[in-house]
Amino acid sequence: METVVSGIRPTGNLHLGNYFGAMQNFVKMQSEYNSFFFIADYHSLTTHPTPEDLHGNVKKVLVEYLACGIDPEKATLYIQSDLPETAELYLLLNMNAYMGELERVTTFKEKAKKQPQNVNAGLLTYPSLMAADIIIHKANKVPVGKDQEQHLEMTRTFARRFNRMYKVQFFPEPEAFNFGATLVKIPGLDGSGKMGKSEGEGNAIFLADEPNVIKKKVMRAVSDAGPTVPNSIKPEPIENLFSLLRVMSTADTVEYFEAKYNSCEIRYGDLKKQLVEDIVKFTEPLRERIKELSSDDKYLGKVAAMGAEKAHDSGAKNIKDVREIIGFRKF
Ligand code: TYM
């Protein structure tokens, strides 16, 4: 059976981008693969959260994994720092990770620009920690959104380099996976780029958002005065609204608004109202589950403990083999 690994950084509630870029596939894959889904709390330290925020965010993501339908009996659902062997593999991979290749990673360059006062070594070596997460379970497939594609290329490079260096076929070269389709990128509501937690107020819709909040955000989404020439190409903010509609609404609805756009009769207020209705319908049951689970610390504790044990069974065994291969041997 093939192995699948993926993770989410705990930096707040999950948004529609996380859901449709990754989580949806975690849920689909959990029955057919040897699955490991984790909360990347080591990774989130690059932005220096307080202990309270860190703990609170880990809980939020754990709750939301469960609310979205991850079954902790089927998949191994764990917290990254509960598998400290990941940190050991990270150290080992860093010995063969080069400044040049790490500095060239797009997310590093973006982060360094965004937070010039905090360009720490964790940011630079983010791809080796991510590779450690993945190959510690000898994963074959990694369900992620489009923004993680380059990190997966680095993971393959590190796995290949290890195998070549020690003349072994130990680590598979894992691929970013979306059931054969291209990786997903869900746009934000601010007219540019992608939906993301740190992209500014109103850009992201969170799974836990109340209907009135969803309405406010969508109705304020960037649009324009509408096309004046039939069948014109959509400017980016409008294409983004349609992308969201394609994910959230029925094919008939999309077709209806496409036709209205093409004949220059579109009213963005109508499109947005439809979008609000469909997002609220989709998130309603999740929101209910999130509320229930958030007050059940005992159950969450049980899930985390079970995940830690199962993750350890897999990770500790592989690290033992890695140590042996590298030459850390007993006398
Ligand atoms: P993170 O926490 O930023 O996002 C979690 C997952 O959600 C996807 N995603 C999106 N997909 C489509 N459209 C969007 N707008 C969007 N925003 C987020 C991400 O692609 C990701 O799949 N580095 C990772 C966490 C991580 C990881 C790993 C993932 C650490 N170790 C090992 C896989 C395997 C990250 O920061 O994702």
mmCIF file of C-alpha atoms and ligand atoms in Angstrom:
data_model
loop_
_atom_site.group_PDB
_atom_site.id
_atom_site.type_symbol
_atom_site.label_atom_id
_atom_site.label_comp_id
_atom_site.label_asym_id
_atom_site.label_seq_id
_atom_site.Cartn_x
_atom_site.Cartn_y
_atom_site.Cartn_z
ATOM 1 C CA MET A 1 0.000 0.000 0.000
ATOM 2 C CA GLU A 2 1.339 3.449 -0.890
ATOM 3 C CA THR A 3 1.979 5.980 1.838
ATOM 4 C CA VAL A 4 0.604 9.503 1.872
ATOM 5 C CA VAL A 5 1.811 12.324 4.127
ATOM 6 C CA SER A 6 0.637 15.909 4.403
ATOM 7 C CA GLY A 7 0.486 18.698 6.936
ATOM 8 C CA ILE A 8 -0.944 22.081 7.767
ATOM 9 C CA ARG A 9 0.740 24.860 9.740
ATOM 10 C CA PRO A 10 -1.183 25.906 12.851
ATOM 11 C CA THR A 11 -1.444 29.655 12.394
ATOM 12 C CA GLY A 12 -5.200 30.070 12.957
ATOM 13 C CA ASN A 13 -8.405 28.642 11.568
ATOM 14 C CA LEU A 14 -8.416 26.792 8.266
ATOM 15 C CA HIS A 15 -9.789 28.588 5.220
ATOM 16 C CA LEU A 16 -11.406 27.465 1.975
ATOM 17 C CA GLY A 17 -7.957 27.386 0.313
ATOM 18 C CA ASN A 18 -6.715 24.834 2.845
ATOM 19 C CA TYR A 19 -9.886 22.816 2.404
ATOM 20 C CA PHE A 20 -10.041 22.672 -1.386
ATOM 21 C CA GLY A 21 -6.265 22.690 -1.899
ATOM 22 C CA ALA A 22 -5.473 19.897 0.511
ATOM 23 C CA MET A 23 -7.930 18.763 3.190
ATOM 24 C CA GLN A 24 -10.537 17.491 0.743
ATOM 25 C CA ASN A 25 -7.956 15.098 -0.660
ATOM 26 C CA PHE A 26 -6.752 14.002 2.796
ATOM 27 C CA VAL A 27 -10.294 12.846 3.506
ATOM 28 C CA LYS A 28 -10.578 11.039 0.176
ATOM 29 C CA MET A 29 -7.203 9.325 0.563
ATOM 30 C CA GLN A 30 -7.417 8.182 4.161
ATOM 31 C CA SER A 31 -9.143 4.864 3.394
ATOM 32 C CA GLU A 32 -7.019 3.826 0.429
ATOM 33 C CA TYR A 33 -3.540 4.765 1.601
ATOM 34 C CA ASN A 34 -1.327 4.361 4.603
ATOM 35 C CA SER A 35 -2.051 7.954 5.658
ATOM 36 C CA PHE A 36 -0.252 10.404 7.915
ATOM 37 C CA PHE A 37 -1.719 13.881 8.431
ATOM 38 C CA PHE A 38 -0.084 16.176 10.896
ATOM 39 C CA ILE A 39 -0.126 19.646 12.404
ATOM 40 C CA ALA A 40 3.148 21.369 11.522
ATOM 41 C CA ASP A 41 3.806 23.127 14.823
ATOM 42 C CA TYR A 42 7.615 23.185 14.449
ATOM 43 C CA HIS A 43 7.139 25.012 11.148
ATOM 44 C CA SER A 44 4.947 27.668 12.726
ATOM 45 C CA LEU A 45 7.802 28.729 15.055
ATOM 46 C CA THR A 46 9.380 30.691 12.203
ATOM 47 C CA THR A 47 6.908 33.480 13.013
ATOM 48 C CA HIS A 48 7.544 33.373 16.799
ATOM 49 C CA PRO A 49 4.060 32.679 18.259
ATOM 50 C CA THR A 50 3.489 32.999 22.006
ATOM 51 C CA PRO A 51 3.092 29.648 23.840
ATOM 52 C CA GLU A 52 -0.635 30.367 24.281
ATOM 53 C CA ASP A 53 -1.146 31.157 20.613
ATOM 54 C CA LEU A 54 0.833 28.103 19.551
ATOM 55 C CA HIS A 55 -1.197 25.775 21.754
ATOM 56 C CA GLY A 56 -4.501 27.411 20.799
ATOM 57 C CA ASN A 57 -3.737 27.177 17.090
ATOM 58 C CA VAL A 58 -2.718 23.517 17.310
ATOM 59 C CA LYS A 59 -6.059 22.812 18.963
ATOM 60 C CA LYS A 60 -7.960 24.732 16.283
ATOM 61 C CA VAL A 61 -6.326 22.758 13.487
ATOM 62 C CA LEU A 62 -6.799 19.429 15.287
ATOM 63 C CA VAL A 63 -10.499 20.217 15.723
ATOM 64 C CA GLU A 64 -10.837 21.257 12.103
ATOM 65 C CA TYR A 65 -9.105 18.165 10.719
ATOM 66 C CA LEU A 66 -11.659 16.082 12.632
ATOM 67 C CA ALA A 67 -14.595 18.310 11.664
ATOM 68 C CA CYS A 68 -13.662 17.929 7.990
ATOM 69 C CA GLY A 69 -13.886 14.161 8.266
ATOM 70 C CA ILE A 70 -10.429 12.819 9.079
ATOM 71 C CA ASP A 71 -10.997 9.562 10.917
ATOM 72 C CA PRO A 72 -8.201 9.099 13.472
ATOM 73 C CA GLU A 73 -8.778 5.336 13.414
ATOM 74 C CA LYS A 74 -8.094 5.160 9.679
ATOM 75 C CA ALA A 75 -5.426 7.838 9.273
ATOM 76 C CA THR A 76 -2.594 8.678 11.628
ATOM 77 C CA LEU A 77 -3.477 12.184 12.773
ATOM 78 C CA TYR A 78 -0.657 13.651 14.841
ATOM 79 C CA ILE A 79 1.147 16.753 16.017
ATOM 80 C CA GLN A 80 4.565 17.201 14.370
ATOM 81 C CA SER A 81 6.404 17.907 17.645
ATOM 82 C CA ASP A 82 5.054 14.617 19.047
ATOM 83 C CA LEU A 83 7.377 12.940 16.562
ATOM 84 C CA PRO A 84 10.732 14.536 17.510
ATOM 85 C CA GLU A 85 12.477 12.048 15.198
ATOM 86 C CA THR A 86 11.382 14.536 12.510
ATOM 87 C CA ALA A 87 13.788 17.059 14.042
ATOM 88 C CA GLU A 88 16.608 14.531 13.919
ATOM 89 C CA LEU A 89 16.007 13.804 10.238
ATOM 90 C CA TYR A 90 15.823 17.570 9.608
ATOM 91 C CA LEU A 91 19.280 17.954 11.146
ATOM 92 C CA LEU A 92 20.643 15.130 9.025
ATOM 93 C CA LEU A 93 19.115 16.514 5.810
ATOM 94 C CA ASN A 94 20.475 19.986 6.573
ATOM 95 C CA MET A 95 24.022 18.625 6.354
ATOM 96 C CA ASN A 96 23.398 18.037 2.660
ATOM 97 C CA ALA A 97 21.225 21.066 1.928
ATOM 98 C CA TYR A 98 23.022 23.959 0.279
ATOM 99 C CA MET A 99 22.657 27.689 0.879
ATOM 100 C CA GLY A 100 22.298 28.415 -2.830
ATOM 101 C CA GLU A 101 19.369 26.089 -3.399
ATOM 102 C CA LEU A 102 17.628 27.144 -0.161
ATOM 103 C CA GLU A 103 18.002 30.840 -0.945
ATOM 104 C CA ARG A 104 16.421 30.328 -4.360
ATOM 105 C CA VAL A 105 13.118 28.990 -2.962
ATOM 106 C CA THR A 106 10.288 31.368 -3.850
ATOM 107 C CA THR A 107 8.524 31.157 -0.481
ATOM 108 C CA PHE A 108 11.802 32.003 1.281
ATOM 109 C CA LYS A 109 12.363 35.043 -0.917
ATOM 110 C CA GLU A 110 8.782 36.205 -0.350
ATOM 111 C CA LYS A 111 8.956 35.724 3.416
ATOM 112 C CA ALA A 112 12.350 37.456 3.625
ATOM 113 C CA LYS A 113 10.867 40.450 1.835
ATOM 114 C CA LYS A 114 7.750 40.466 4.014
ATOM 115 C CA GLN A 115 9.542 40.137 7.357
ATOM 116 C CA PRO A 116 13.067 41.552 6.847
ATOM 117 C CA GLN A 117 13.470 41.899 10.611
ATOM 118 C CA ASN A 118 13.063 38.125 11.064
ATOM 119 C CA VAL A 119 14.908 36.183 8.355
ATOM 120 C CA ASN A 120 15.792 33.268 10.599
ATOM 121 C CA ALA A 121 17.528 29.959 9.836
ATOM 122 C CA GLY A 122 14.214 28.138 10.262
ATOM 123 C CA LEU A 123 12.794 30.078 7.329
ATOM 124 C CA LEU A 124 15.797 29.290 5.164
ATOM 125 C CA THR A 125 15.726 25.583 6.030
ATOM 126 C CA TYR A 126 11.936 25.303 5.875
ATOM 127 C CA PRO A 127 12.204 22.921 2.853
ATOM 128 C CA SER A 128 14.481 20.480 4.703
ATOM 129 C CA LEU A 129 12.056 20.290 7.637
ATOM 130 C CA MET A 130 9.217 19.748 5.213
ATOM 131 C CA ALA A 131 11.203 17.032 3.427
ATOM 132 C CA ALA A 132 11.880 15.378 6.793
ATOM 133 C CA ASP A 133 8.117 15.355 7.535
ATOM 134 C CA ILE A 134 7.441 13.582 4.295
ATOM 135 C CA ILE A 135 10.260 11.102 3.933
ATOM 136 C CA ILE A 136 10.293 10.084 7.591
ATOM 137 C CA HIS A 137 7.316 7.899 6.661
ATOM 138 C CA LYS A 138 8.772 7.042 3.226
ATOM 139 C CA ALA A 139 5.815 8.746 1.566
ATOM 140 C CA ASN A 140 4.967 8.326 -2.100
ATOM 141 C CA LYS A 141 2.242 10.948 -2.392
ATOM 142 C CA VAL A 142 1.708 14.353 -0.843
ATOM 143 C CA PRO A 143 -1.689 16.035 -1.295
ATOM 144 C CA VAL A 144 -0.989 19.796 -1.295
ATOM 145 C CA GLY A 145 -2.062 22.977 -3.034
ATOM 146 C CA LYS A 146 -0.154 24.633 -5.864
ATOM 147 C CA ASP A 147 1.878 26.877 -3.531
ATOM 148 C CA GLN A 148 3.729 23.816 -2.186
ATOM 149 C CA GLU A 149 4.917 22.497 -5.556
ATOM 150 C CA GLN A 150 8.451 23.850 -5.267
ATOM 151 C CA HIS A 151 8.817 22.438 -1.750
ATOM 152 C CA LEU A 152 7.967 19.015 -3.146
ATOM 153 C CA GLU A 153 10.652 19.369 -5.803
ATOM 154 C CA MET A 154 13.140 20.085 -3.017
ATOM 155 C CA THR A 155 11.890 17.035 -1.105
ATOM 156 C CA ARG A 156 12.589 14.852 -4.116
ATOM 157 C CA THR A 157 16.046 16.392 -4.455
ATOM 158 C CA PHE A 158 16.879 15.663 -0.810
ATOM 159 C CA ALA A 159 15.567 12.079 -1.010
ATOM 160 C CA ARG A 160 17.513 11.425 -4.212
ATOM 161 C CA ARG A 161 20.661 12.980 -2.784
ATOM 162 C CA PHE A 162 20.509 10.763 0.313
ATOM 163 C CA ASN A 163 20.005 7.617 -1.772
ATOM 164 C CA ARG A 164 22.869 8.532 -4.089
ATOM 165 C CA MET A 165 25.247 9.537 -1.332
ATOM 166 C CA TYR A 166 24.798 6.299 0.602
ATOM 167 C CA LYS A 167 24.236 4.090 -2.452
ATOM 168 C CA VAL A 168 20.850 2.890 -1.226
ATOM 169 C CA GLN A 169 17.292 2.902 -2.522
ATOM 170 C CA PHE A 170 15.874 3.899 0.840
ATOM 171 C CA PHE A 171 13.622 6.920 0.336
ATOM 172 C CA PRO A 172 11.004 6.990 -2.437
ATOM 173 C CA GLU A 173 10.781 10.275 -4.359
ATOM 174 C CA PRO A 174 7.365 11.613 -3.337
ATOM 175 C CA GLU A 175 5.106 13.592 -5.661
ATOM 176 C CA ALA A 176 2.669 16.417 -5.019
ATOM 177 C CA PHE A 177 -0.673 14.771 -5.662
ATOM 178 C CA ASN A 178 -4.181 15.766 -6.740
ATOM 179 C CA PHE A 179 -5.603 12.596 -8.289
ATOM 180 C CA GLY A 180 -3.915 13.273 -11.621
ATOM 181 C CA ALA A 181 -5.278 16.829 -11.915
ATOM 182 C CA THR A 182 -3.134 19.944 -11.626
ATOM 183 C CA LEU A 183 -2.650 21.266 -8.099
ATOM 184 C CA VAL A 184 -5.314 23.637 -6.835
ATOM 185 C CA LYS A 185 -4.932 27.348 -6.137
ATOM 186 C CA ILE A 186 -7.912 29.004 -4.493
ATOM 187 C CA PRO A 187 -7.842 32.792 -4.949
ATOM 188 C CA GLY A 188 -8.464 35.318 -2.210
ATOM 189 C CA LEU A 189 -11.208 37.935 -2.103
ATOM 190 C CA ASP A 190 -8.919 40.940 -2.362
ATOM 191 C CA GLY A 191 -8.559 40.685 -6.112
ATOM 192 C CA SER A 192 -5.083 39.245 -6.291
ATOM 193 C CA GLY A 193 -3.065 36.112 -5.577
ATOM 194 C CA LYS A 194 -4.257 33.305 -3.361
ATOM 195 C CA MET A 195 -6.418 32.854 -0.340
ATOM 196 C CA GLY A 196 -4.148 32.903 2.699
ATOM 197 C CA LYS A 197 -4.214 33.596 6.397
ATOM 198 C CA SER A 198 -1.576 36.272 6.327
ATOM 199 C CA GLU A 199 -2.832 38.077 3.240
ATOM 200 C CA GLY A 200 -4.812 40.688 5.139
ATOM 201 C CA GLU A 201 -8.279 41.175 6.552
ATOM 202 C CA GLY A 202 -11.131 39.994 4.347
ATOM 203 C CA ASN A 203 -8.996 37.964 1.928
ATOM 204 C CA ALA A 204 -9.819 34.539 3.363
ATOM 205 C CA ILE A 205 -13.036 32.772 4.296
ATOM 206 C CA PHE A 206 -12.516 30.476 7.247
ATOM 207 C CA LEU A 207 -14.421 27.227 7.742
ATOM 208 C CA ALA A 208 -15.458 28.518 11.183
ATOM 209 C CA ASP A 209 -16.759 31.888 9.929
ATOM 210 C CA GLU A 210 -20.364 32.694 10.883
ATOM 211 C CA PRO A 211 -22.801 33.359 7.983
ATOM 212 C CA ASN A 212 -22.879 37.139 8.613
ATOM 213 C CA VAL A 213 -19.064 37.262 8.442
ATOM 214 C CA ILE A 214 -19.034 35.250 5.211
ATOM 215 C CA LYS A 215 -21.618 37.623 3.771
ATOM 216 C CA LYS A 216 -19.640 40.697 4.732
ATOM 217 C CA LYS A 217 -16.408 39.365 3.258
ATOM 218 C CA VAL A 218 -17.907 38.170 -0.023
ATOM 219 C CA MET A 219 -20.011 41.280 -0.608
ATOM 220 C CA ARG A 220 -16.877 43.396 -0.132
ATOM 221 C CA ALA A 221 -14.761 41.282 -2.509
ATOM 222 C CA VAL A 222 -13.018 43.288 -5.198
ATOM 223 C CA SER A 223 -14.919 43.489 -8.516
ATOM 224 C CA ASP A 224 -15.293 46.158 -11.225
ATOM 225 C CA ALA A 225 -17.934 48.036 -13.229
ATOM 226 C CA GLY A 226 -18.570 45.032 -15.482
ATOM 227 C CA PRO A 227 -17.634 44.293 -19.102
ATOM 228 C CA THR A 228 -18.750 46.564 -21.941
ATOM 229 C CA VAL A 229 -17.588 44.337 -24.802
ATOM 230 C CA PRO A 230 -19.221 40.869 -25.188
ATOM 231 C CA ASN A 231 -17.055 37.810 -24.463
ATOM 232 C CA SER A 232 -14.185 39.835 -23.025
ATOM 233 C CA ILE A 233 -11.387 38.281 -21.019
ATOM 234 C CA LYS A 234 -11.994 38.571 -17.280
ATOM 235 C CA PRO A 235 -9.644 40.786 -15.280
ATOM 236 C CA GLU A 236 -7.974 38.957 -12.356
ATOM 237 C CA PRO A 237 -10.406 39.950 -9.557
ATOM 238 C CA ILE A 238 -13.366 38.821 -11.673
ATOM 239 C CA GLU A 239 -11.678 35.593 -12.726
ATOM 240 C CA ASN A 240 -11.066 34.988 -9.009
ATOM 241 C CA LEU A 241 -14.770 35.363 -8.222
ATOM 242 C CA PHE A 242 -15.593 32.887 -10.972
ATOM 243 C CA SER A 243 -12.929 30.477 -9.672
ATOM 244 C CA LEU A 244 -14.605 30.518 -6.281
ATOM 245 C CA LEU A 245 -17.981 29.999 -7.913
ATOM 246 C CA ARG A 246 -16.611 26.983 -9.817
ATOM 247 C CA VAL A 247 -15.500 25.412 -6.539
ATOM 248 C CA MET A 248 -18.540 26.270 -4.426
ATOM 249 C CA SER A 249 -21.539 26.242 -6.786
ATOM 250 C CA THR A 250 -23.251 23.920 -9.265
ATOM 251 C CA ALA A 251 -22.249 23.755 -12.936
ATOM 252 C CA ASP A 252 -25.613 25.325 -13.869
ATOM 253 C CA THR A 253 -24.959 28.316 -11.663
ATOM 254 C CA VAL A 254 -21.500 28.832 -13.148
ATOM 255 C CA GLU A 255 -22.904 28.566 -16.659
ATOM 256 C CA TYR A 256 -25.640 31.098 -15.843
ATOM 257 C CA PHE A 257 -23.186 33.744 -14.636
ATOM 258 C CA GLU A 258 -20.710 33.007 -17.459
ATOM 259 C CA ALA A 259 -23.505 33.712 -19.964
ATOM 260 C CA LYS A 260 -24.465 36.915 -18.143
ATOM 261 C CA TYR A 261 -20.826 38.008 -18.178
ATOM 262 C CA ASN A 262 -20.397 37.240 -21.848
ATOM 263 C CA SER A 263 -23.488 39.257 -22.767
ATOM 264 C CA CYS A 264 -22.406 42.173 -20.519
ATOM 265 C CA GLU A 265 -25.501 41.773 -18.304
ATOM 266 C CA ILE A 266 -23.739 40.525 -15.228
ATOM 267 C CA ARG A 267 -24.615 41.990 -11.826
ATOM 268 C CA TYR A 268 -21.822 41.160 -9.441
ATOM 269 C CA GLY A 269 -24.177 41.689 -6.495
ATOM 270 C CA ASP A 270 -26.227 38.692 -7.699
ATOM 271 C CA LEU A 271 -23.147 36.548 -8.228
ATOM 272 C CA LYS A 272 -21.870 37.411 -4.769
ATOM 273 C CA LYS A 273 -25.228 36.645 -3.131
ATOM 274 C CA GLN A 274 -25.200 33.222 -4.773
ATOM 275 C CA LEU A 275 -21.629 32.666 -3.619
ATOM 276 C CA VAL A 276 -22.550 33.590 -0.034
ATOM 277 C CA GLU A 277 -25.472 31.171 -0.105
ATOM 278 C CA ASP A 278 -23.345 28.303 -1.404
ATOM 279 C CA ILE A 279 -20.447 28.934 0.970
ATOM 280 C CA VAL A 280 -22.796 29.122 3.961
ATOM 281 C CA LYS A 281 -24.475 25.875 2.897
ATOM 282 C CA PHE A 282 -21.108 24.168 2.581
ATOM 283 C CA THR A 283 -19.602 25.431 5.855
ATOM 284 C CA GLU A 284 -22.714 25.080 8.059
ATOM 285 C CA PRO A 285 -22.219 21.410 9.062
ATOM 286 C CA LEU A 286 -18.471 21.954 9.503
ATOM 287 C CA ARG A 287 -19.129 24.910 11.802
ATOM 288 C CA GLU A 288 -21.441 22.790 13.940
ATOM 289 C CA ARG A 289 -18.836 20.013 14.257
ATOM 290 C CA ILE A 290 -16.117 22.554 15.045
ATOM 291 C CA LYS A 291 -18.196 23.924 17.929
ATOM 292 C CA GLU A 292 -18.921 20.462 19.340
ATOM 293 C CA LEU A 293 -15.346 19.225 19.121
ATOM 294 C CA SER A 294 -13.820 22.411 20.542
ATOM 295 C CA SER A 295 -15.412 21.724 23.910
ATOM 296 C CA ASP A 296 -14.267 18.096 24.074
ATOM 297 C CA ASP A 297 -10.668 18.332 25.285
ATOM 298 C CA LYS A 298 -10.777 14.779 26.588
ATOM 299 C CA TYR A 299 -11.486 13.367 23.127
ATOM 300 C CA LEU A 300 -8.887 15.654 21.508
ATOM 301 C CA GLY A 301 -6.303 14.437 24.026
ATOM 302 C CA LYS A 302 -7.116 10.828 23.152
ATOM 303 C CA VAL A 303 -6.833 11.500 19.420
ATOM 304 C CA ALA A 304 -3.474 13.270 19.823
ATOM 305 C CA ALA A 305 -2.065 10.485 22.016
ATOM 306 C CA MET A 306 -3.162 7.792 19.580
ATOM 307 C CA GLY A 307 -1.671 9.757 16.662
ATOM 308 C CA ALA A 308 1.627 10.267 18.492
ATOM 309 C CA GLU A 309 1.930 6.545 19.108
ATOM 310 C CA LYS A 310 1.144 5.523 15.536
ATOM 311 C CA ALA A 311 3.440 8.202 14.073
ATOM 312 C CA HIS A 312 6.219 7.034 16.345
ATOM 313 C CA ASP A 313 5.817 3.397 15.229
ATOM 314 C CA SER A 314 6.496 4.480 11.661
ATOM 315 C CA GLY A 315 8.992 7.341 12.156
ATOM 316 C CA ALA A 316 11.194 5.754 14.810
ATOM 317 C CA LYS A 317 11.702 2.624 12.736
ATOM 318 C CA ASN A 318 12.743 4.596 9.663
ATOM 319 C CA ILE A 319 15.101 6.828 11.659
ATOM 320 C CA LYS A 320 16.756 3.750 13.117
ATOM 321 C CA ASP A 321 17.468 2.536 9.568
ATOM 322 C CA VAL A 322 18.711 6.004 8.525
ATOM 323 C CA ARG A 323 21.138 6.096 11.441
ATOM 324 C CA GLU A 324 22.462 2.697 10.468
ATOM 325 C CA ILE A 325 22.862 3.726 6.805
ATOM 326 C CA ILE A 326 24.719 6.931 7.738
ATOM 327 C CA GLY A 327 27.107 4.988 9.937
ATOM 328 C CA PHE A 328 25.917 5.699 13.462
ATOM 329 C CA ARG A 329 26.550 2.148 14.616
ATOM 330 C CA LYS A 330 26.930 0.439 17.956
ATOM 331 C CA PHE A 331 30.247 -1.113 19.021
HETATM 332 P P1 TYM B 1 -0.112 25.710 4.831
HETATM 333 O O1 TYM B 1 -0.375 25.504 6.278
HETATM 334 O O2 TYM B 1 0.187 27.070 4.342
HETATM 335 O O3 TYM B 1 -1.346 25.174 4.009
HETATM 336 C C1 TYM B 1 -1.876 23.878 4.221
HETATM 337 C C2 TYM B 1 -2.321 23.280 2.906
HETATM 338 O O4 TYM B 1 -3.295 24.115 2.298
HETATM 339 C C3 TYM B 1 -2.898 24.435 0.967
HETATM 340 N N1 TYM B 1 -3.326 25.796 0.640
HETATM 341 C C4 TYM B 1 -3.947 26.120 -0.502
HETATM 342 N N2 TYM B 1 -4.314 25.375 -1.551
HETATM 343 C C5 TYM B 1 -4.956 26.021 -2.559
HETATM 344 N N3 TYM B 1 -5.249 27.337 -2.554
HETATM 345 C C6 TYM B 1 -4.891 28.126 -1.519
HETATM 346 N N4 TYM B 1 -5.198 29.413 -1.523
HETATM 347 C C7 TYM B 1 -4.207 27.529 -0.427
HETATM 348 N N5 TYM B 1 -3.699 27.988 0.740
HETATM 349 C C8 TYM B 1 -3.164 26.923 1.375
HETATM 350 C C9 TYM B 1 -1.383 24.323 0.959
HETATM 351 O O5 TYM B 1 -0.896 24.094 -0.334
HETATM 352 C C10 TYM B 1 -1.178 23.139 1.891
HETATM 353 O O6 TYM B 1 -1.320 21.931 1.189
HETATM 354 N N6 TYM B 1 4.496 23.941 4.243
HETATM 355 C C11 TYM B 1 3.115 23.559 4.425
HETATM 356 C C12 TYM B 1 2.879 22.685 5.639
HETATM 357 C C13 TYM B 1 3.719 21.485 5.678
HETATM 358 C C14 TYM B 1 3.585 20.323 4.843
HETATM 359 C C15 TYM B 1 4.615 19.437 5.252
HETATM 360 C C16 TYM B 1 2.700 19.986 3.836
HETATM 361 C C17 TYM B 1 4.768 21.264 6.503
HETATM 362 N N7 TYM B 1 5.305 20.030 6.261
HETATM 363 C C18 TYM B 1 4.753 18.190 4.657
HETATM 364 C C19 TYM B 1 2.864 18.729 3.226
HETATM 365 C C20 TYM B 1 3.870 17.864 3.648
HETATM 366 C C21 TYM B 1 2.307 24.848 4.602
HETATM 367 O O7 TYM B 1 2.805 25.838 5.046
HETATM 368 O O8 TYM B 1 0.995 24.693 4.319
#
